[in-house]
Protein backbone atom coordinates (compact mmCIF):
# COMPACT_ATOMS: atom_id res chain seq x y z
CA MET A 1 23.33 3.57 -32.43
CA ASN A 2 19.55 3.35 -32.41
CA GLU A 3 17.28 6.09 -31.06
CA ASP A 4 16.64 4.31 -27.73
CA ASN A 5 20.37 3.86 -27.09
CA ASN A 6 21.06 7.44 -28.08
CA SER A 7 18.39 8.94 -25.79
CA ASN A 8 19.80 7.11 -22.74
CA PHE A 9 23.47 7.51 -23.58
CA GLY A 10 24.23 10.40 -21.17
CA TYR A 11 22.29 8.85 -18.30
CA ASP A 12 23.94 5.47 -18.84
CA LEU A 13 27.39 7.05 -19.06
CA ILE A 14 26.99 8.81 -15.72
CA ARG A 15 25.21 5.93 -14.01
CA ASN A 16 27.35 3.06 -15.26
CA ASP A 17 30.78 4.57 -15.76
CA VAL A 18 31.30 7.94 -14.07
CA LEU A 19 29.77 6.99 -10.71
CA ARG A 20 31.70 3.72 -10.64
CA GLN A 21 34.95 5.63 -11.24
CA LEU A 22 34.16 8.25 -8.59
CA LEU A 23 32.96 5.87 -5.90
CA GLY A 24 35.38 3.01 -6.52
CA SER A 25 34.98 -0.06 -4.35
CA GLU A 26 32.24 1.63 -2.29
CA HIS A 27 30.04 2.15 -5.37
CA ASP A 28 27.39 -0.47 -4.60
CA SER A 29 26.94 0.26 -0.89
CA LEU A 30 26.90 4.03 -1.43
CA LEU A 31 24.25 3.76 -4.14
CA TYR A 32 22.05 1.77 -1.72
CA TRP A 33 22.25 4.59 0.84
CA VAL A 34 21.71 7.24 -1.86
CA GLY A 35 18.54 5.38 -2.86
CA LYS A 36 17.35 5.49 0.76
CA THR A 37 18.07 9.22 0.90
CA VAL A 38 16.15 9.88 -2.32
CA ALA A 39 13.17 7.97 -0.88
CA ARG A 40 13.27 10.08 2.31
CA ASP A 41 12.85 13.18 0.16
CA THR A 42 10.00 11.66 -1.85
CA GLU A 43 6.43 11.40 -0.57
CA LEU A 44 4.87 8.26 -1.99
CA ALA A 45 1.74 6.85 -0.40
CA SER A 46 1.01 3.81 -2.54
CA LEU A 47 2.58 1.14 -4.67
CA ASP A 48 1.05 2.78 -7.76
CA GLU A 49 2.98 5.95 -6.92
CA VAL A 50 6.21 3.96 -6.55
CA VAL A 51 5.63 2.34 -9.96
CA SER A 52 5.03 5.80 -11.46
CA PHE A 53 8.16 7.17 -9.78
CA PHE A 54 10.30 4.37 -11.26
CA ALA A 55 8.92 5.11 -14.73
CA GLN A 56 9.38 8.87 -14.38
CA ALA A 57 12.95 8.46 -13.06
CA GLU A 58 13.64 6.17 -16.04
CA TRP A 59 14.60 3.35 -13.67
CA GLY A 60 12.36 0.94 -15.58
CA ASP A 61 8.95 -0.68 -15.33
CA LEU A 62 8.31 -2.05 -11.84
CA GLU A 63 5.73 -4.77 -11.24
CA ARG A 64 4.79 -6.60 -8.04
CA LEU A 65 4.99 -10.37 -8.54
CA LYS A 66 4.29 -11.71 -5.04
CA GLU A 67 3.33 -10.44 -1.63
CA LYS A 68 3.69 -12.32 1.67
CA ARG A 69 3.46 -11.14 5.25
CA SER A 70 7.17 -10.26 5.50
CA GLU A 71 8.28 -10.28 1.89
CA TYR A 72 7.45 -8.63 -1.42
CA ILE A 73 8.88 -9.62 -4.77
CA PHE A 74 9.08 -7.17 -7.67
CA GLU A 75 10.28 -7.40 -11.23
CA LEU A 76 11.98 -4.49 -12.96
CA THR A 77 12.22 -4.44 -16.72
CA GLY A 78 13.71 -1.94 -19.13
CA SER A 79 14.65 -1.74 -22.78
CA TRP A 80 18.39 -1.69 -21.92
CA MET A 81 18.33 -5.00 -20.03
CA GLY A 82 19.91 -8.01 -21.68
CA ARG A 83 22.25 -5.80 -23.73
CA LYS A 84 25.51 -6.01 -21.79
CA ASP A 85 24.27 -3.46 -19.28
CA LYS A 86 26.80 -2.91 -16.48
CA ARG A 87 24.26 -1.23 -14.22
CA CYS A 88 24.18 -1.89 -10.50
CA TYR A 89 20.64 -1.81 -9.08
CA GLN A 90 21.54 -0.85 -5.52
CA LEU A 91 20.06 2.63 -5.99
CA GLU A 92 16.63 1.14 -6.70
CA ALA A 93 17.04 -1.43 -3.92
CA GLY A 94 17.84 1.26 -1.35
CA PHE A 95 14.90 3.33 -2.55
CA LEU A 96 12.49 0.42 -2.11
CA ALA A 97 13.98 -0.41 1.31
CA GLU A 98 13.35 3.08 2.62
CA ILE A 99 9.82 3.31 1.20
CA PHE A 100 8.81 0.01 2.81
CA GLU A 101 10.50 0.94 6.10
CA ARG A 102 8.43 4.11 6.25
CA TRP A 103 5.19 2.36 5.29
CA HIS A 104 5.56 -0.59 7.68
CA GLU A 105 7.76 0.97 10.41
CA LEU A 106 9.95 -2.15 10.36
CA THR A 107 13.61 -2.63 9.56
CA THR A 108 13.71 -3.51 5.87
CA ALA A 109 16.38 -4.76 3.49
CA VAL A 110 16.14 -5.28 -0.25
CA THR A 111 18.19 -7.69 -2.31
CA TYR A 112 18.10 -8.24 -6.03
CA THR A 113 18.81 -10.97 -8.53
CA GLU A 114 19.68 -10.38 -12.17
CA LYS A 115 17.53 -12.39 -14.56
CA ARG A 116 17.99 -12.65 -18.31
CA ASN A 117 15.94 -9.55 -19.21
CA SER A 118 14.88 -8.25 -15.81
CA ILE A 119 15.87 -7.63 -12.21
CA GLN A 120 14.01 -9.29 -9.37
CA PHE A 121 13.89 -7.33 -6.09
CA THR A 122 13.00 -9.03 -2.83
CA VAL A 123 11.86 -6.73 -0.03
CA HIS A 124 12.49 -8.34 3.38
CA LEU A 125 10.53 -6.89 6.33
CA ASP A 126 11.87 -7.78 9.79
CA ARG A 127 8.72 -8.16 11.89
CA HIS A 128 10.92 -8.62 14.98
CA ASP A 129 12.64 -5.24 14.57
CA PRO A 130 10.13 -2.36 14.63
CA LEU A 131 11.41 1.15 14.07
CA LEU A 132 10.75 4.02 16.43
CA MET A 133 9.39 6.65 14.10
CA ASP A 134 9.64 10.30 15.05
CA GLU A 135 6.39 11.80 16.30
CA PRO A 136 5.27 14.84 14.29
CA LYS A 137 5.90 18.06 16.14
CA THR A 138 2.83 20.19 16.83
């Protein structure tokens, strides 16, 4: 086992095996909602802060590839990718969905596609479905 594999072993064990056993068939959908909850508890004001958060959380290196009016495409890379990783990326998808919902005040969904050595996230903003954000209490 090389040093990189060894340093991530505990995290990977919990993330890829233990959570899947605990959550069963609801694993993927629950991780999406957990990601949204984590984002609600995290104040991030810019894309640079999101990129830093991903790195600090050891979720990987996030890079914006494209930006359109109602869609953003990101690429996530990490040293573990392409090595038989069983990871589900719904946690990260839910996190991005919540961040973009808060920033744009629009219903947002995030999907992802597994590439050879990366994950591609697509953030979909629904411009026809604005959210009613709570007014701050004074």
